[in-house]
Amino acid sequence: MERRSIAIPLVLIISFLSLLDPSVSSPQIRVLSAERRIDLTSHLVRVFLTLKLENTGTSEASDVLLAFPPTEAEHLAILKASTAEGRRKKKTYVPLTVNPAEVHDTPNDARLFSISLRSPLKVGETTVLEVFYIVTHSLEPFPAEISQSEAQLVYYRDSAILLSPYHVVGQVTYIKTPSNKVESFTRVDPTSRSDTELKYGVYNDRPPYSYSPIIVHLENNHPFPVVEELVRTMEISHWGNLQITEHYRLKHAGARHKGVFSRVEYQSRPMVSGVSSLRYLLARLPPLVRSVYYRDEIGNMSSSHLRTNSQKSELEIEPRYPLLGGWKATFVIGYGLPLHDFLFESDDGRRYLNVSFGCPLLETVVDELTVKVVLPEGSKNPLAVVPFPVEQNLETSHSYLDIVGRTTVVLKKKNVVPDHNIPFQVYYDFNPIFMLAEPLMLVSAVFLFFIACISYLHIDLSIRKS
Amino acid sequence: MAEPAGGGALRNAFGGVLSIFILILIGVLAFSIRLFSVIKYESVIHEFDPYFNYRVTQFLTKNGIYDFWNWFDDRTWYPLGRVIGGTVYPGLTLTAGTMWILNSLNIPLSVETVCVFTAPIFSANASWATYLLTKEVKGAGAGLTAAALLAMVPSYISRSVAGSYDNEAVAIFALIFTFYLYIKTLNTGSLFYATLNAIAYFYMVCSWGGYTFIINLIPMHVLLCIVTGRYSSRLYIAYAPLVVLGTLLAALVPVVGFNAVVTSEHFASFLVFIILHVVALVYYIKRILSPAMFKVAVTLVVTIGMAVCCAVIAILIALVASSPTKGWSGRSLSLLDPTYASKYIPIIASVSEHQPPTWPSYFMDINVLAFLVPAGIIACFLPLSDASSFVVLYLVTSVYFSGVMVRLMLVLAPAACITSGIALSEAFDVFTRSIKFQLPNLFSNSPSAGDNSSESSVSQDVVKNDNHRQVEKSETVPKVKGDNSRPTEKSEAVMKGKQSKKNRKKEKDLEEEDILKPKKERRLLVLPLEASAVAILLLIVLGGFYVVHCVWAAAEAYSAPSIVLTSHSHDGLHVFDDFREAYAWLRHNTDEDDKVASWWDYGYQTSAMANRTVIVDNNTWNNTHIATVGTAMSSPEKAAWEIFNSLDVKYVLVVFGGLVGYPSDDINKFLWMVRIGGGVFPHIKEPDYLRDGQYRIDAQATPTMLNCLMYKLSYYRFIEADGSGFDKVRRTEIGKKHFKLTHFEEAFTTHHWMVRIYKLKPPKNRIKGKWKKSKSSSKSSSKRNGATRKNPWQ
């Protein structure tokens, strides 16, 4: 924090310098108005940014750049942009592709992301972009350790002024807090506060890469469920089942609990004592889920409820003990799904699995997610199609009576949020004859056993002949 | 002659297939009757003790056999540690470890699954072994009945339900199988079976400390045979290799080692081994010498032998007497003298399964078998053979042992099943035969007795078995009656036994004539038709009662796990999963190297489920260490803190049932903590905790009781939970309601308050001078009462 506050004047100076130097970023675009809505009601920081852009340059612009401070970019889980098309009632939002831009000479290492527009912005035209992004691990508990009866206070750090490579004509930032309890906040006039909302702005005519740090110290009693590691294993059985097993390592990443944990207080005064504790989690599973289990390494946990209907299944799980700040727990959720809802045949005869990628728990961050898709024995040429960048590799796993092993597609991604819960596909070739391999093997084993029995009964092994 | 023989062969084959089919069903029954706990609860290890076996198995499968033998476990008995490889009976672990090899066939089984289902699988094996043993004694019919009885005897179920991963589950199979092989060797005189017998004995030694039962029972039987003039070369073959090979093999098991030759438990076998040789020598000399010469030799040998024997016995007695426990381990001694443990070893006495059983527990555990056993004994005497005398001996000794320790009811169960099986099958035999011979008269159109197929399958089965047995009996009769001085004939009989089945069939044809004679004699032994029909009906009802009782016992009494508790209330089933809640909390939210102190009952679980170092556990090998924990629990807070702190303990775990009414909590076990603690550290005096001769925690309680650590940790802030401080287990209001802890702080309490975990507060900063002063004063005080060791770790 301190380092950054020193860096601010530098940023401003550099940004002024960059104004003079047209090569740093193409200043042909100007932001007419920017409205930022920052939602701090959970432990995920959700930001909705509406930009109205104008091409003031001399040539058409096909890309628009967004800038993030390096720390924020590190914790950036998802970044989506869309543009509105049509007028009034027929208005639809069309998603745009966003890619990290490889520009390294930005002032103070600001990271740039470029949004490719659907149609290039012509000279003098304006367009409106809706940008949505989620930043994780950005609420810092302060004090870092609290006792059972204390509320959880957090710092939120940001800039009052939108960091942008473009000149911003007018901008405003709203910060929504979970309650009206705000300990303190940095004033950058004009700043106003009403009930659960802080308003920064309107600021006019800010040069590119302007930055004005703010700190909001607010109460956020929402538990901070962070899955440090999640391994989702999906096993395809062509006999009609898709078995999903999820291994969780959960942590409450809020303010650490210190001192005594008193069950009396926790049970008798739940509104005062351990308010930020993690009592239960909700997992949204696909419909028609069957044989769900919830257990950990020492056995089954009976504290779960499953509600199913034809639209969705909801699994409410309680950890064995309430998670206070800093406490950890591990558990496994497993369930079966009817395969025909998830496995399809593409036009070229290949099969593909279509399931959602992320973690089914609501409002959680997954630091490290590994998705393993175990294809049936004998599958070939697996190909995973994921709508966002992931680390991919192949391995072989062995299961019931496998001989050659099953091809397993391993997908790894860091910093996963519920918005990553979008379907991905794994294509593969499979010859149905392989389905019969294991039954035939068993049949022949039993056959051989009986042959052995019969031959044993017919062979006289005695040495003495009668 | 050929035609009836062909029919007999067909019937024989049919009977064989039917027996195999019935045996498979019995196996399925034995396996599935033990699955109630898995179906009603879940597939985990349910009891306290087996968690250790589970942990050892995990280690074995992970690190391999060599690391297992050398495993020094530093996570228990802190700071002493425990050499697991050398102090554990590895049979069960190795068995499960072998089953886990299925994983190499790409059948993914978790260690836990294997452990959970080991016991049911082995009870199926045990019932098959019972079949074999009883078949050797009294034929296949009795064998099947005994196997069916054993498959569901409640006593054995109690130790072998799925999820109870106990040594006994495997050991009972090993026990019965060893006995079977001994009887088989005795009946056949085959060295092959004798070798197998030694190997089975080795497996038993690996599995359970109860192997000493075998190594004492078999010598007793051998002695009995010699005394009753039943010495034969078969007896020699059955016993001598067992002692030599068995002892050598037993010495290979690290936990037994040289105990196999030096402890008193094994002396009987060696003594009988010597006697057997002397007897064998006498028989040999008798055969090669003339009667007159023999008399001279006897007088000579007796005089010399007596002298040598006296010398040897004197040396032995001197050796044995020199050791404090007379060479017997505490548990064995408490078997011989039931009052020994309660007098000298409170730890052995504190275990509930080491108490003598009550009469209802006999009915609970073996049910109607208790009434069938006497009938079985009578059946064993008609006629008495080597094998049936063994069964009687086994029964009598195991009845005695079961009367000393509840736990050994388990050894009685197979004996009771075998004798009851014999009784039932003999009874059915007599009744069905009576019916069979009278039915033709009734319908007056008499088909030949043997081909009567209109009868129910049960009677048919028995009849067939009857025929089968008669064949065998006619084989064994000359053996039994044959004079000992004609060994050549005997060896012929032995040869017959060894010959292949084809040959045996031929012999059967020859012996058919002999069979007819006893059959005619038996025809006279018929009961009235109505009486036998009613009797059969009654026997079936009796069997029905037994089955109902067994299923009830399996489903209700013995399948309730101690790790998860349930209660049925008006709003449905309520689950108390507090133990695992606490263990999971310890596992995830304390430091890897933290030491957790608790009473020893929870030691195995804490090390297995919470993966934390414990001070004492269920392997109660070090009395002093347990006494230290007991002393800490019964000391005032400060003294307890000092003891725990010196043991490097970070957390103290107590089990408290007062809020929900869980009766086996630490307050109820407190008397043993005081007793065991006081046994080593005399400053803990039991009378200080007693008011009117009993432990009380209400207003009448003694101040020592109200100030001891166990009371404080159990009832800390209990008053705030329900307002009145009413203990549901003791059914009274607690004596001291409002108090504060100064040296401990509450770290975690489970949902139903059943497990409470406290953290030791760090020592307060002290002024340097004061610290020195207090140190010196404590030193002087410790000097003063140096004789009474308050804390061995300082």
PDB file of N, CA, C and O in Angstrom, chain A residues 183-209:
ATOM      1  N   GLU A 183     -16.240   1.969   8.261  1.00  0.00           N
ATOM      2  CA  GLU A 183     -15.382   2.596   9.269  1.00  0.00           C
ATOM      3  C   GLU A 183     -14.789   3.893   8.743  1.00  0.00           C
ATOM      4  O   GLU A 183     -14.841   4.917   9.403  1.00  0.00           O
ATOM      5  N   SER A 184     -14.220   3.815   7.570  1.00  0.00           N
ATOM      6  CA  SER A 184     -13.598   5.012   7.012  1.00  0.00           C
ATOM      7  C   SER A 184     -13.481   4.835   5.511  1.00  0.00           C
ATOM      8  O   SER A 184     -13.530   3.713   5.006  1.00  0.00           O
ATOM      9  N   PHE A 185     -13.323   5.935   4.814  1.00  0.00           N
ATOM     10  CA  PHE A 185     -13.026   5.855   3.384  1.00  0.00           C
ATOM     11  C   PHE A 185     -12.273   7.101   2.961  1.00  0.00           C
ATOM     12  O   PHE A 185     -12.401   8.157   3.570  1.00  0.00           O
ATOM     13  N   THR A 186     -11.477   6.946   1.939  1.00  0.00           N
ATOM     14  CA  THR A 186     -10.674   8.063   1.448  1.00  0.00           C
ATOM     15  C   THR A 186     -11.581   9.019   0.678  1.00  0.00           C
ATOM     16  O   THR A 186     -12.419   8.587  -0.093  1.00  0.00           O
ATOM     17  N   ARG A 187     -11.396  10.290   0.942  1.00  0.00           N
ATOM     18  CA  ARG A 187     -12.202  11.279   0.215  1.00  0.00           C
ATOM     19  C   ARG A 187     -11.399  11.824  -0.955  1.00  0.00           C
ATOM     20  O   ARG A 187     -10.251  12.252  -0.789  1.00  0.00           O
ATOM     21  N   VAL A 188     -11.965  11.733  -2.112  1.00  0.00           N
ATOM     22  CA  VAL A 188     -11.403  12.397  -3.282  1.00  0.00           C
ATOM     23  C   VAL A 188     -12.561  13.213  -3.849  1.00  0.00           C
ATOM     24  O   VAL A 188     -13.436  12.652  -4.493  1.00  0.00           O
ATOM     25  N   ASP A 189     -12.589  14.458  -3.508  1.00  0.00           N
ATOM     26  CA  ASP A 189     -13.793  15.244  -3.808  1.00  0.00           C
ATOM     27  C   ASP A 189     -14.080  15.310  -5.286  1.00  0.00           C
ATOM     28  O   ASP A 189     -13.146  15.371  -6.088  1.00  0.00           O
ATOM     29  N   PRO A 190     -15.293  15.273  -5.715  1.00  0.00           N
ATOM     30  CA  PRO A 190     -16.471  15.134  -4.861  1.00  0.00           C
ATOM     31  C   PRO A 190     -16.752  13.673  -4.473  1.00  0.00           C
ATOM     32  O   PRO A 190     -16.740  12.820  -5.341  1.00  0.00           O
ATOM     33  N   THR A 191     -16.930  13.420  -3.181  1.00  0.00           N
ATOM     34  CA  THR A 191     -17.251  12.075  -2.695  1.00  0.00           C
ATOM     35  C   THR A 191     -18.473  12.179  -1.813  1.00  0.00           C
ATOM     36  O   THR A 191     -18.570  13.102  -1.001  1.00  0.00           O
ATOM     37  N   SER A 192     -19.385  11.286  -2.000  1.00  0.00           N
ATOM     38  CA  SER A 192     -20.560  11.334  -1.131  1.00  0.00           C
ATOM     39  C   SER A 192     -20.914   9.922  -0.704  1.00  0.00           C
ATOM     40  O   SER A 192     -20.532   8.937  -1.346  1.00  0.00           O
ATOM     41  N   ARG A 193     -21.628   9.789   0.388  1.00  0.00           N
ATOM     42  CA  ARG A 193     -21.980   8.480   0.907  1.00  0.00           C
ATOM     43  C   ARG A 193     -23.441   8.466   1.284  1.00  0.00           C
ATOM     44  O   ARG A 193     -23.929   9.370   1.979  1.00  0.00           O
ATOM     45  N   SER A 194     -24.136   7.494   0.787  1.00  0.00           N
ATOM     46  CA  SER A 194     -25.514   7.326   1.212  1.00  0.00           C
ATOM     47  C   SER A 194     -25.694   5.867   1.607  1.00  0.00           C
ATOM     48  O   SER A 194     -25.067   4.988   1.019  1.00  0.00           O
ATOM     49  N   ASP A 195     -26.462   5.628   2.597  1.00  0.00           N
ATOM     50  CA  ASP A 195     -26.764   4.290   3.132  1.00  0.00           C
ATOM     51  C   ASP A 195     -25.692   3.219   2.839  1.00  0.00           C
ATOM     52  O   ASP A 195     -24.707   3.108   3.560  1.00  0.00           O
ATOM     53  N   THR A 196     -25.852   2.449   1.788  1.00  0.00           N
ATOM     54  CA  THR A 196     -24.877   1.400   1.509  1.00  0.00           C
ATOM     55  C   THR A 196     -24.080   1.701   0.245  1.00  0.00           C
ATOM     56  O   THR A 196     -23.573   0.807  -0.404  1.00  0.00           O
ATOM     57  N   GLU A 197     -23.987   2.957  -0.113  1.00  0.00           N
ATOM     58  CA  GLU A 197     -23.310   3.272  -1.366  1.00  0.00           C
ATOM     59  C   GLU A 197     -22.378   4.459  -1.195  1.00  0.00           C
ATOM     60  O   GLU A 197     -22.710   5.440  -0.535  1.00  0.00           O
ATOM     61  N   LEU A 198     -21.209   4.286  -1.759  1.00  0.00           N
ATOM     62  CA  LEU A 198     -20.252   5.387  -1.792  1.00  0.00           C
ATOM     63  C   LEU A 198     -20.171   5.858  -3.232  1.00  0.00           C
ATOM     64  O   LEU A 198     -20.135   5.050  -4.149  1.00  0.00           O
ATOM     65  N   LYS A 199     -20.135   7.173  -3.396  1.00  0.00           N
ATOM     66  CA  LYS A 199     -20.053   7.683  -4.764  1.00  0.00           C
ATOM     67  C   LYS A 199     -18.815   8.538  -4.911  1.00  0.00           C
ATOM     68  O   LYS A 199     -18.580   9.462  -4.125  1.00  0.00           O
ATOM     69  N   TYR A 200     -17.967   8.158  -5.877  1.00  0.00           N
ATOM     70  CA  TYR A 200     -16.776   8.947  -6.195  1.00  0.00           C
ATOM     71  C   TYR A 200     -17.018   9.595  -7.547  1.00  0.00           C
ATOM     72  O   TYR A 200     -17.204   8.911  -8.540  1.00  0.00           O
ATOM     73  N   GLY A 201     -16.961  10.884  -7.596  1.00  0.00           N
ATOM     74  CA  GLY A 201     -17.160  11.552  -8.895  1.00  0.00           C
ATOM     75  C   GLY A 201     -18.353  12.461  -8.825  1.00  0.00           C
ATOM     76  O   GLY A 201     -19.000  12.553  -7.784  1.00  0.00           O
ATOM     77  N   VAL A 202     -18.620  13.161  -9.805  1.00  0.00           N
ATOM     78  CA  VAL A 202     -18.104  13.023 -11.159  1.00  0.00           C
ATOM     79  C   VAL A 202     -16.775  13.766 -11.305  1.00  0.00           C
ATOM     80  O   VAL A 202     -16.610  14.869 -10.802  1.00  0.00           O
ATOM     81  N   TYR A 203     -15.802  13.047 -11.958  1.00  0.00           N
ATOM     82  CA  TYR A 203     -14.528  13.690 -12.256  1.00  0.00           C
ATOM     83  C   TYR A 203     -14.480  13.947 -13.757  1.00  0.00           C
ATOM     84  O   TYR A 203     -14.836  13.088 -14.551  1.00  0.00           O
ATOM     85  N   ASN A 204     -14.017  15.090 -14.084  1.00  0.00           N
ATOM     86  CA  ASN A 204     -13.983  15.471 -15.500  1.00  0.00           C
ATOM     87  C   ASN A 204     -12.561  15.556 -16.020  1.00  0.00           C
ATOM     88  O   ASN A 204     -11.639  15.924 -15.288  1.00  0.00           O
ATOM     89  N   ASP A 205     -12.441  15.213 -17.272  1.00  0.00           N
ATOM     90  CA  ASP A 205     -11.201  15.409 -18.027  1.00  0.00           C
ATOM     91  C   ASP A 205      -9.950  14.908 -17.325  1.00  0.00           C
ATOM     92  O   ASP A 205      -9.126  15.684 -16.862  1.00  0.00           O
ATOM     93  N   ARG A 206      -9.866  13.598 -17.213  1.00  0.00           N
ATOM     94  CA  ARG A 206      -8.660  13.020 -16.615  1.00  0.00           C
ATOM     95  C   ARG A 206      -7.787  12.458 -17.722  1.00  0.00           C
ATOM     96  O   ARG A 206      -8.260  11.761 -18.617  1.00  0.00           O
ATOM     97  N   PRO A 207      -6.494  12.732 -17.660  1.00  0.00           N
ATOM     98  CA  PRO A 207      -5.591  12.232 -18.708  1.00  0.00           C
ATOM     99  C   PRO A 207      -5.422  10.715 -18.588  1.00  0.00           C
ATOM    100  O   PRO A 207      -5.762  10.123 -17.571  1.00  0.00           O
ATOM    101  N   PRO A 208      -4.856  10.080 -19.598  1.00  0.00           N
ATOM    102  CA  PRO A 208      -4.635   8.638 -19.543  1.00  0.00           C
ATOM    103  C   PRO A 208      -3.751   8.264 -18.349  1.00  0.00           C
ATOM    104  O   PRO A 208      -2.888   9.033 -17.948  1.00  0.00           O
ATOM    105  N   TYR A 209      -3.985   7.043 -17.834  1.00  0.00           N
ATOM    106  CA  TYR A 209      -3.226   6.485 -16.712  1.00  0.00           C
ATOM    107  C   TYR A 209      -3.268   7.343 -15.463  1.00  0.00           C
ATOM    108  O   TYR A 209      -2.311   7.416 -14.715  1.00  0.00           O
TER     109      TYR A 209
END
